């Protein structure tokens, strides 16, 4: 869906300046001023209504009046004043005479708790209290929470108390709750909603993103740019790009933005893969039944009349990445995707040198697992399983906006819960810690996929309350866009075993142990994201080993000032049997996060050769926030350093045996990484 915007028009220069002041002040109060009313505020609503108020202020004195009207009801001790009066404003925490009978309260953030975070998340935000019995209010505590003064620009400054005194758990002065404002339109069709989404996203990164020390960006300038785009974006697609460009400036491989209620019907893929090899966009694999005149080794010169390199460059502007290899990998993948039955025209140079034109159509759905799917898309929304769109072949059989009541006689909610339990048992090391919406999403994928032609019986209810029974077959082909590789566990030749960590689970590994124990060479494929736990590492070591260094930001002050970190890591114990074979790992730029945790241990303890290309250079748990308009943003919430304390972000795991693909190797259908691995373990 690509909705038209109703009120897109440009910001004036004064409007931009006013919103910059408003944005910074909002972030300071939201995250660092500990009043009860600020802690309870509806910040989405406040941002939207505040934007509408301050944008048109013609001069600083009027802007200050408007800012006070917005923020004083929730933060009466915050001072907003003309910058020229700054020297007369005291930056000392005022202490009441009866402070011995009071508490002191301030914010402490461990990462930051987003609106979408659940209680089990490692990131959280809380107000902490000091009193006369425990956590005494010492002079040291008071001196560490002196008010924060900031020049907001445009002749406006502020003084933000970072700590407040409280009585009986209520901050002083007591502020009665105000009557709830009238409901407002959170649709991204509304200009103020788009501007609010930008401001709220910018602020959470301004105060909590842990990598601005290694990312060279003028973050305030990026806020200006994003606000200007958001004000004039004419449709949903344009605003999506505005948010994507802002996220991309973080240079964070986890950085992403999702429209929560958008279906995935634009994830149909072209029936081939490609890669950037020897300065060319090269076809690397074509599905056998695609009936196109394309072959591995063909070079794509133009895409819909535009030079391939130019198309890639444009797409990369929207990709957040710490390294060029992850940016290129993501861009090439997204270039393959689009709506059902859409097509592209390719100008191609064949291996023999001839130039040809090929029209490729998207009729296969992209998904992490290949197979067959039901011809529909659905979401769990408002405690209901809702059909969001339907593939052409099922049109009329089942309809968008219908509610799924039962699946093969089982209530929809119970079916989802059972799938979540099953996935938690299969992948106990990572799946249960996923955000709730991600666990539900993966469960729905499991319910959707199955064997070709298998049927499912649904009871559905229309938006008008009519119930009926519908039977659907799994006829939609789903492809993971993986080039052919050996089976997940295979003996390639006598004594040499190949094992694909992207496709096996812990049970598979345990069952393969007798084979691995007798091997002379083991090739572990980590070109992607592993599904197996770190237990296999235990079979490669004699002494305990540890993971890389996790550092979660402990944030008490605005703008990442005096930033501290909470350090942790975890260890792996040796396991029997100890594998005596020569071991190598294969990897490339698609290996990110958990894959890099794995390879970081291999790298530091020199447990095996690492063959291939540098990894994505992004690791650590994701933090998230829901924005007005129904957007979810992701970013890396912790700083991860290598075992020796050196930088990982933007560096990644470097191969000990670098390998680059060649056009000839692709044309000959050779896995050059695997060939090099076989050579090494055969010595």
XYZ file of C-alpha atoms in Angstrom:
683
model
C 0.000 0.000 0.000
C 1.327 3.452 -0.925
C -0.994 6.045 0.631
C -1.070 9.608 -0.627
C -0.227 12.320 1.893
C -2.917 14.901 2.548
C -0.918 17.980 3.536
C 2.628 17.857 2.179
C 4.225 21.297 2.040
C 7.690 22.653 2.734
C 8.993 23.926 6.048
C 10.073 27.553 6.145
C 13.556 28.385 7.406
C 11.965 29.654 10.614
C 9.867 26.503 10.851
C 12.963 24.299 10.615
C 14.747 26.303 13.323
C 11.720 26.144 15.606
C 11.417 22.380 15.216
C 15.114 21.887 15.965
C 14.665 23.733 19.266
C 11.500 21.782 20.052
C 13.118 18.448 19.165
C 16.112 18.884 21.446
C 14.020 20.138 24.366
C 11.583 17.250 23.978
C 14.410 14.704 24.172
C 15.946 16.283 27.263
C 12.649 16.284 29.146
C 11.435 12.892 27.951
C 14.530 10.937 28.900
C 16.179 12.937 31.687
C 13.663 15.038 33.618
C 12.161 12.733 36.288
C 8.824 14.400 37.084
C 5.844 12.078 37.477
C 3.882 13.763 34.699
C 6.797 13.580 32.248
C 7.253 9.876 33.030
C 3.567 9.253 32.281
C 3.260 11.534 29.255
C 1.996 10.372 25.881
C 5.072 11.516 23.989
C 3.717 10.708 20.549
C 0.698 12.911 21.142
C 2.765 15.637 22.783
C 5.195 15.652 19.856
C 2.441 15.921 17.245
C 0.506 18.681 18.994
C 3.721 20.499 19.907
C 4.929 20.538 16.306
C 1.691 22.136 15.168
C 2.094 24.817 17.814
C 5.763 25.806 17.543
C 6.344 25.635 13.790
C 4.743 29.003 13.087
C 6.381 31.026 15.909
C 7.848 34.160 14.320
C 10.408 35.153 16.954
C 12.176 33.688 20.015
C 9.905 35.292 22.595
C 6.832 33.713 20.984
C 8.618 30.386 20.596
C 9.529 30.420 24.296
C 5.914 31.112 25.221
C 4.722 28.196 23.120
C 7.370 25.844 24.531
C 6.382 26.759 28.075
C 2.731 26.110 27.270
C 3.647 22.643 25.990
C 6.101 21.511 28.662
C 5.245 23.351 31.899
C 2.174 21.158 32.607
C 4.428 18.079 32.783
C 7.746 19.669 33.852
C 7.120 22.863 35.864
C 10.701 23.101 37.166
C 12.238 23.108 33.686
C 13.302 26.618 32.742
C 13.046 27.849 29.156
C 14.543 31.273 28.552
C 16.262 33.582 26.090
C 19.902 32.595 25.635
C 21.003 36.163 26.337
C 19.711 35.669 29.904
C 21.770 32.514 30.421
C 24.302 34.080 32.786
C 21.560 34.901 35.290
C 20.262 31.324 35.503
C 21.644 29.249 38.374
C 22.819 25.741 37.470
C 22.525 24.387 41.007
C 20.027 21.865 42.338
C 17.873 23.742 44.834
C 17.695 21.831 48.127
C 14.642 22.285 50.364
C 15.147 22.793 54.087
C 13.289 19.575 54.903
C 15.273 17.406 52.477
C 15.977 14.851 55.230
C 12.315 13.831 55.082
C 12.259 13.687 51.290
C 13.481 11.428 48.536
C 15.587 12.307 45.525
C 14.640 10.827 42.147
C 16.469 10.684 38.809
C 16.439 8.659 35.601
C 18.858 5.831 34.920
C 18.855 4.128 31.534
C 20.399 0.750 30.830
C 20.318 1.163 27.085
C 16.775 2.503 26.823
C 13.390 0.858 27.213
C 11.415 1.394 24.034
C 7.649 1.340 23.753
C 7.836 -2.061 22.081
C 10.245 -3.631 24.594
C 9.103 -6.406 26.900
C 10.084 -6.871 30.528
C 12.663 -9.560 29.724
C 14.659 -7.216 27.454
C 18.210 -6.550 28.603
C 17.507 -2.854 28.037
C 15.468 -0.901 30.548
C 14.823 2.587 31.882
C 13.807 3.404 35.430
C 13.605 6.236 37.898
C 15.797 5.567 40.937
C 15.134 6.953 44.412
C 17.440 7.989 47.241
C 16.147 8.507 50.779
C 17.281 8.748 54.393
C 17.401 4.984 55.013
C 18.767 3.340 51.876
C 20.620 5.054 49.045
C 21.202 8.089 51.214
C 21.081 11.546 49.652
C 24.738 12.454 49.971
C 26.507 15.569 48.729
C 28.130 13.364 46.094
C 24.742 12.247 44.776
C 23.458 15.819 44.661
C 26.580 17.100 42.903
C 26.303 14.369 40.267
C 22.776 15.444 39.328
C 23.124 19.186 38.919
C 20.694 20.707 36.394
C 21.665 20.474 32.744
C 21.907 23.727 30.788
C 21.744 23.727 26.978
C 21.697 26.299 24.204
C 18.893 25.019 21.959
C 19.628 27.443 19.126
C 17.524 30.297 17.706
C 18.155 32.364 20.835
C 16.507 29.829 23.166
C 18.124 27.954 26.061
C 16.901 25.611 28.763
C 17.776 24.382 32.234
C 16.687 20.799 32.873
C 16.670 19.484 36.458
C 18.079 15.953 36.203
C 16.923 15.152 39.738
C 13.871 16.190 41.726
C 12.916 15.869 45.349
C 9.911 13.696 46.075
C 7.583 13.097 48.988
C 5.901 9.747 49.499
C 7.136 8.671 46.092
C 5.632 11.676 44.272
C 7.880 14.294 42.719
C 7.710 17.898 43.877
C 5.960 20.078 43.114
C 2.924 17.811 42.886
C 1.207 18.293 39.544
C -2.385 17.149 39.163
C -3.058 14.983 36.161
C -4.455 16.972 33.296
C -7.519 15.907 31.400
C -6.630 13.641 28.498
C -6.416 15.540 25.232
C -8.766 14.780 22.407
C -7.642 11.838 20.325
C -5.502 12.793 17.363
C -4.776 11.245 13.993
C -1.592 9.170 14.120
C -1.754 8.405 10.408
C 1.419 9.094 8.453
C -0.850 10.888 5.996
C -0.713 13.703 8.563
C 2.321 15.951 8.155
C 2.757 16.523 11.919
C 2.801 12.760 12.508
C 5.635 12.346 10.016
C 7.605 15.185 11.600
C 6.996 13.706 15.062
C 8.241 10.287 13.940
C 11.483 11.868 12.738
C 11.958 13.853 15.965
C 11.291 10.886 18.245
C 13.610 8.612 16.257
C 16.379 11.209 16.122
C 16.211 11.739 19.878
C 16.476 8.114 20.898
C 19.647 7.774 18.834
C 21.007 11.147 19.948
C 21.034 10.008 23.566
C 21.463 6.223 23.393
C 23.221 5.101 20.205
C 26.579 3.732 21.418
C 28.664 4.157 18.252
C 28.713 7.884 17.527
C 32.332 7.827 18.687
C 33.246 5.876 15.532
C 30.541 7.144 13.149
C 31.427 10.482 11.571
C 28.120 12.294 11.121
C 26.674 15.725 11.904
C 23.603 14.339 13.649
C 21.859 17.692 14.104
C 22.285 18.374 10.393
C 20.698 14.998 9.639
C 17.685 16.004 11.745
C 17.234 19.120 9.619
C 17.466 17.105 6.420
C 14.984 14.470 7.579
C 12.481 17.090 8.759
C 12.581 18.846 5.394
C 11.946 15.588 3.536
C 9.188 14.471 5.928
C 7.316 17.750 5.528
C 7.065 17.364 1.751
C 6.861 13.579 1.326
C 3.914 12.926 -0.964
C 3.276 9.239 -0.270
C 4.141 6.383 2.052
C 7.004 5.194 -0.135
C 8.647 8.622 0.011
C 8.383 8.810 3.809
C 9.740 5.273 4.148
C 12.828 6.477 2.289
C 13.124 9.500 4.582
C 13.286 7.259 7.641
C 15.589 4.790 5.882
C 18.022 7.572 4.954
C 18.088 8.736 8.571
C 18.716 5.206 9.866
C 21.430 4.720 7.236
C 23.406 7.617 8.724
C 23.898 5.532 11.883
C 26.102 3.140 9.884
C 24.619 0.274 11.879
C 24.068 -3.124 10.275
C 21.121 -3.742 12.618
C 19.602 -0.353 11.830
C 16.249 -0.686 10.132
C 12.727 0.683 9.952
C 9.522 -1.310 9.490
C 5.924 -0.295 8.953
C 4.251 -2.653 11.422
C 0.913 -3.066 9.686
C 2.350 -3.356 6.191
C 2.039 -6.778 4.613
C 4.930 -8.559 2.933
C 3.375 -8.863 -0.510
C 6.234 -6.768 -1.905
C 8.715 -9.541 -1.043
C 8.330 -11.427 -4.305
C 11.724 -12.088 -5.808
C 13.306 -12.483 -9.197
C 14.240 -16.146 -9.822
C 18.004 -15.716 -9.654
C 20.823 -14.434 -7.458
C 23.582 -12.004 -8.286
C 26.747 -10.666 -6.708
C 29.237 -7.864 -7.261
C 32.290 -9.635 -8.631
C 35.318 -8.162 -10.394
C 33.612 -4.741 -10.551
C 30.525 -6.142 -12.267
C 27.027 -7.271 -11.315
C 27.188 -10.977 -12.097
C 24.406 -13.572 -12.226
C 25.483 -16.319 -9.813
C 22.549 -18.750 -9.934
C 19.288 -19.146 -11.858
C 16.411 -21.345 -10.719
C 16.275 -24.299 -13.132
C 12.624 -23.853 -14.149
C 12.732 -20.074 -14.622
C 12.725 -20.326 -18.446
C 14.949 -17.272 -18.899
C 17.995 -16.831 -21.075
C 20.190 -16.126 -18.056
C 23.196 -18.129 -16.913
C 25.764 -17.989 -14.106
C 28.579 -15.707 -15.212
C 26.347 -13.373 -17.253
C 27.041 -9.712 -16.442
C 24.105 -7.349 -15.898
C 24.912 -4.029 -17.567
C 21.623 -2.161 -17.098
C 18.438 -2.566 -15.057
C 15.379 -0.966 -16.643
C 17.707 1.151 -18.753
C 19.839 2.404 -15.839
C 23.488 1.297 -15.425
C 23.675 -1.454 -12.811
C 26.291 0.353 -10.713
C 24.022 3.408 -10.524
C 21.030 1.334 -9.394
C 23.148 -0.289 -6.688
C 24.491 3.065 -5.496
C 20.984 4.528 -5.229
C 19.729 1.534 -3.264
C 22.715 1.618 -0.908
C 21.767 5.138 0.211
C 18.838 3.537 2.051
C 20.836 0.747 3.724
C 22.229 1.175 7.225
C 25.538 -0.642 7.424
C 28.805 -0.466 9.324
C 30.764 -1.946 6.415
C 30.654 -1.805 2.601
C 30.202 -5.583 2.356
C 26.977 -5.677 4.397
C 25.609 -2.631 2.567
C 26.273 -4.278 -0.790
C 24.803 -7.619 0.312
C 21.571 -5.977 1.562
C 21.232 -3.713 -1.469
C 21.625 -6.559 -3.954
C 19.018 -8.584 -2.087
C 16.461 -5.786 -2.007
C 16.979 -5.039 -5.697
C 15.592 -8.499 -6.439
C 12.370 -7.844 -4.522
C 9.080 -6.265 -5.532
C 5.369 -6.853 -5.902
C 3.716 -9.971 -7.291
C 4.136 -10.349 -11.078
C 6.244 -7.181 -11.414
C 9.154 -7.383 -13.828
C 12.493 -5.820 -14.720
C 14.282 -5.522 -18.035
C 17.949 -6.456 -17.941
C 20.629 -5.653 -20.464
C 23.079 -8.526 -20.137
C 26.482 -9.450 -21.517
C 26.791 -13.201 -21.804
C 29.930 -15.201 -21.117
C 30.568 -15.308 -24.855
C 30.459 -11.506 -25.056
C 27.099 -11.089 -26.772
C 24.598 -8.465 -25.557
C 21.005 -9.513 -24.925
C 17.847 -8.198 -23.292
C 16.100 -10.357 -20.701
C 12.765 -9.645 -19.009
C 12.579 -11.239 -15.555
C 9.355 -11.528 -13.548
C 8.740 -11.869 -9.829
C 6.493 -14.858 -9.189
C 8.257 -16.520 -6.246
C 8.072 -15.301 -2.654
C 11.299 -14.579 -0.798
C 11.529 -16.164 2.672
C 14.292 -17.525 4.930
C 13.232 -21.122 4.213
C 12.504 -22.580 0.778
C 9.312 -24.550 0.235
C 5.643 -23.805 -0.398
C 3.289 -21.376 1.292
C -0.381 -20.604 1.580
C -1.376 -17.894 -0.935
C -1.986 -15.228 1.691
C -0.338 -12.803 4.099
C -1.497 -12.279 7.660
C -0.636 -10.427 10.855
C -1.448 -10.734 14.536
C -2.985 -7.376 15.320
C -5.188 -6.233 18.207
C -5.310 -9.816 19.538
C -6.671 -11.101 16.221
C -5.184 -12.941 13.249
C -6.039 -10.755 10.267
C -5.604 -11.456 6.545
C -3.691 -8.469 5.145
C -3.472 -9.445 1.474
C -4.073 -12.370 -0.854
C -2.116 -13.740 -3.804
C -3.853 -13.504 -7.175
C -4.625 -17.230 -7.367
C -6.604 -17.083 -4.105
C -8.458 -13.851 -4.838
C -12.134 -14.300 -4.030
C -11.533 -17.427 -1.960
C -10.288 -15.474 1.027
C -10.223 -11.706 1.377
C -8.110 -8.995 3.019
C -9.361 -7.825 6.435
C -11.034 -11.153 7.178
C -10.260 -12.530 10.642
C -8.963 -16.085 11.022
C -10.870 -17.736 13.871
C -9.412 -21.239 13.624
C -6.772 -23.205 11.716
C -7.569 -26.876 11.132
C -10.053 -26.696 13.991
C -7.643 -25.038 16.429
C -8.133 -21.476 17.656
C -5.761 -19.108 15.876
C -4.179 -17.839 19.094
C -3.552 -21.386 20.328
C -2.026 -22.423 16.993
C 0.390 -19.488 17.183
C 1.281 -20.296 20.802
C 2.080 -23.910 19.896
C 4.344 -22.819 17.054
C 6.167 -20.408 19.365
C 6.692 -23.229 21.869
C 7.984 -25.527 19.129
C 10.436 -22.908 17.840
C 11.597 -22.183 21.397
C 12.449 -25.859 21.834
C 14.251 -26.031 18.484
C 16.287 -22.865 19.074
C 16.512 -22.412 22.866
C 19.598 -20.182 22.746
C 18.080 -17.303 20.812
C 14.411 -17.695 19.868
C 12.806 -17.185 23.340
C 14.676 -13.879 23.780
C 13.266 -12.415 20.559
C 10.744 -9.554 20.901
C 7.166 -10.799 21.118
C 6.164 -9.512 17.684
C 9.152 -11.321 16.131
C 8.208 -14.615 17.788
C 4.647 -14.238 16.510
C 5.896 -13.337 13.028
C 8.096 -16.439 12.884
C 5.261 -18.621 14.192
C 2.972 -17.329 11.437
C 5.613 -18.175 8.845
C 5.740 -21.722 10.182
C 1.952 -21.992 9.969
C 2.021 -20.608 6.437
C 4.662 -22.950 5.052
C 4.526 -26.680 4.392
C 4.725 -29.350 1.743
C 3.586 -28.616 -1.783
C -0.168 -28.990 -2.196
C -0.911 -29.601 1.494
C -4.206 -28.078 2.594
C -5.392 -26.067 5.577
C -8.978 -25.561 6.723
C -9.772 -22.079 8.010
C -12.779 -20.648 9.747
C -12.838 -16.940 8.959
C -15.079 -14.014 9.816
C -15.658 -11.044 7.539
C -15.517 -7.435 8.813
C -19.330 -7.589 8.734
C -19.511 -10.523 11.152
C -20.248 -13.312 8.675
C -18.395 -16.588 9.362
C -17.495 -19.250 6.816
C -15.104 -22.143 6.205
C -12.351 -21.929 3.582
C -9.851 -24.559 2.404
C -6.541 -23.383 0.923
C -3.587 -25.273 -0.526
C 0.094 -24.478 -0.188
C 0.827 -23.657 -3.810
C 2.902 -20.475 -3.557
C 6.560 -21.229 -4.114
C 8.927 -19.800 -1.504
C 12.682 -19.436 -2.033
C 15.480 -18.476 0.344
C 17.687 -17.122 -2.481
C 20.569 -19.373 -1.528
C 22.978 -20.593 -4.149
C 23.366 -24.387 -4.284
C 25.563 -25.817 -1.554
C 26.139 -29.357 -0.328
C 23.541 -30.935 1.983
C 23.682 -29.521 5.504
C 25.953 -32.360 6.664
C 27.916 -34.290 4.064
C 31.154 -36.170 3.629
C 32.725 -34.447 0.624
C 35.519 -36.979 0.286
C 37.171 -39.507 2.544
C 37.636 -37.954 5.996
C 36.437 -34.445 5.009
C 33.052 -33.383 6.403
C 31.042 -30.321 5.386
C 28.546 -28.900 7.886
C 26.336 -25.853 7.305
C 25.679 -23.912 10.526
C 22.997 -21.858 8.795
C 20.885 -24.993 8.334
C 21.542 -27.293 11.302
C 20.286 -27.172 14.876
C 21.788 -28.629 18.057
C 20.182 -32.031 17.527
C 21.649 -32.270 14.026
C 25.092 -31.510 15.434
C 24.804 -34.089 18.191
C 23.772 -36.745 15.701
C 26.737 -35.833 13.480
C 29.312 -36.037 16.289
C 30.403 -39.643 15.592
C 31.070 -38.700 11.959
C 32.916 -35.522 12.979
C 34.959 -37.365 15.599
C 36.431 -39.651 12.954
C 37.025 -36.871 10.408
C 40.433 -35.552 9.387
C 39.027 -32.251 8.102
C 35.859 -30.315 9.006
C 34.526 -27.425 6.917
C 31.970 -25.281 8.749
C 29.911 -22.974 6.541
C 29.015 -19.708 8.281
C 28.108 -17.630 5.237
C 24.952 -16.311 6.861
C 23.244 -16.573 10.260
C 23.723 -19.721 12.384
C 20.787 -21.642 13.813
C 22.910 -23.805 16.074
C 24.009 -22.803 19.586
C 27.649 -22.215 20.512
C 27.860 -25.762 21.936
C 29.953 -26.972 18.963
C 32.767 -24.636 20.044
C 33.032 -26.688 23.230
C 34.235 -29.603 21.098
C 37.122 -27.520 19.702
C 38.690 -26.403 23.006
C 40.657 -27.759 25.966
C 40.092 -24.770 28.261
C 37.079 -22.478 28.801
C 36.763 -19.595 26.356
C 34.718 -16.403 26.489
C 32.686 -14.365 24.060
C 33.566 -10.849 22.944
C 32.976 -7.897 25.277
C 29.404 -6.626 25.629
C 29.073 -3.035 26.894
C 25.555 -1.775 27.601
C 25.367 2.029 27.884
C 24.457 3.328 31.338
C 22.973 6.694 30.509
C 22.282 9.321 33.167
C 23.018 12.517 31.266
C 21.833 14.031 27.963
C 23.777 13.896 24.710
C 25.773 10.839 25.873
C 27.775 12.965 28.313
C 29.774 11.077 30.961
C 28.694 7.870 29.280
C 29.446 4.724 31.253
C 29.086 1.077 30.253
C 28.137 -2.128 32.009
C 30.529 -4.890 30.940
C 29.607 -8.539 30.508
C 30.465 -11.616 28.478
C 29.830 -15.318 28.751
C 31.945 -18.443 28.679
C 31.919 -21.800 26.923
C 33.179 -24.915 28.668
C 35.059 -27.741 26.927
C 32.925 -30.684 25.817
C 33.688 -34.263 24.937
C 34.593 -35.559 22.494
C 37.306 -33.084 21.537
C 37.345 -32.948 17.743
C 40.861 -33.593 16.468
C 40.259 -32.811 12.806
C 41.626 -29.750 11.065
C 38.761 -27.243 11.138
C 38.062 -24.274 8.869
C 35.177 -21.798 8.775
C 33.738 -20.212 5.627
C 32.274 -16.717 5.877
C 31.485 -13.536 3.955
C 29.784 -10.150 4.242
C 26.370 -11.682 4.968
C 27.545 -12.963 8.376
C 26.302 -10.554 11.047
C 25.697 -10.365 14.799
C 25.448 -13.887 16.280
C 27.547 -15.208 13.387
C 30.231 -12.705 14.396
C 29.965 -13.768 18.038
C 30.814 -17.261 16.828
C 33.619 -16.190 14.543
C 35.013 -13.735 17.100
C 35.726 -16.647 19.433
C 37.312 -18.613 16.601
C 39.397 -15.565 15.655
C 40.654 -14.671 19.137
C 41.532 -18.180 20.285
C 42.839 -19.175 16.831
C 40.696 -22.302 16.824
C 40.477 -22.566 13.041
C 41.298 -20.859 9.775
C 38.617 -18.404 8.608
C 38.228 -18.523 4.832
C 36.434 -16.014 2.638
C 35.588 -12.334 3.059
C 35.182 -9.895 5.991
C 31.925 -10.120 7.944
C 29.297 -7.393 8.418
C 30.962 -5.677 11.384
C 27.838 -5.336 13.557
C 27.162 -7.235 16.767
C 25.079 -6.830 19.919
C 21.431 -7.041 20.957
C 18.945 -4.893 19.096
C 17.112 -2.012 20.800
C 13.795 -0.824 19.390
C 11.190 1.923 19.529
C 7.703 2.295 18.051
C 7.050 5.611 16.308
C 3.775 7.395 15.542
C 2.330 6.178 12.284
C 3.030 2.549 13.196
C 6.757 2.389 12.478
C 9.219 0.209 14.365
C 12.880 1.235 14.384
C 15.812 -1.016 15.261
C 19.402 -0.266 16.154
C 22.299 -1.894 17.983
C 21.807 -0.976 21.631
C 25.181 -2.018 23.030
C 28.823 -1.501 22.184
C 30.642 -4.719 21.338
C 34.428 -4.819 21.414
C 36.725 -7.642 20.442
C 38.329 -9.792 23.118
C 41.408 -7.540 23.224
C 39.297 -4.386 23.563
C 39.761 -3.289 19.962
C 36.971 -2.115 17.694
C 34.549 -4.586 16.122
C 31.907 -2.185 14.753
C 32.740 -1.362 11.164
C 35.614 -3.865 11.154
C 34.069 -7.292 11.622
C 35.916 -10.584 11.544
C 38.664 -10.642 8.944
C 39.479 -13.897 7.158
C 42.829 -15.510 7.796
C 42.605 -16.876 4.249
C 40.992 -14.234 1.997
C 39.123 -15.522 -1.051
C 37.390 -13.492 -3.765
C 34.906 -14.833 -6.271
C 35.702 -14.708 -9.983
C 33.407 -14.457 -12.980
C 35.011 -17.571 -14.435
C 34.481 -19.520 -11.222
C 30.814 -18.528 -11.192
C 30.397 -19.451 -14.859
C 31.981 -22.830 -14.134
C 29.562 -23.257 -11.182
C 32.409 -23.639 -8.709
C 32.185 -22.670 -5.025
C 35.615 -21.063 -4.781
C 35.385 -20.637 -1.005
C 34.630 -24.319 -0.537
C 37.356 -25.352 -2.967
C 39.941 -23.380 -0.996
C 38.697 -24.931 2.248
C 39.070 -28.446 0.857
C 42.636 -27.641 -0.177
C 43.510 -26.433 3.328
C 42.004 -29.315 5.302
C 43.499 -31.821 2.864
C 47.079 -30.784 3.660
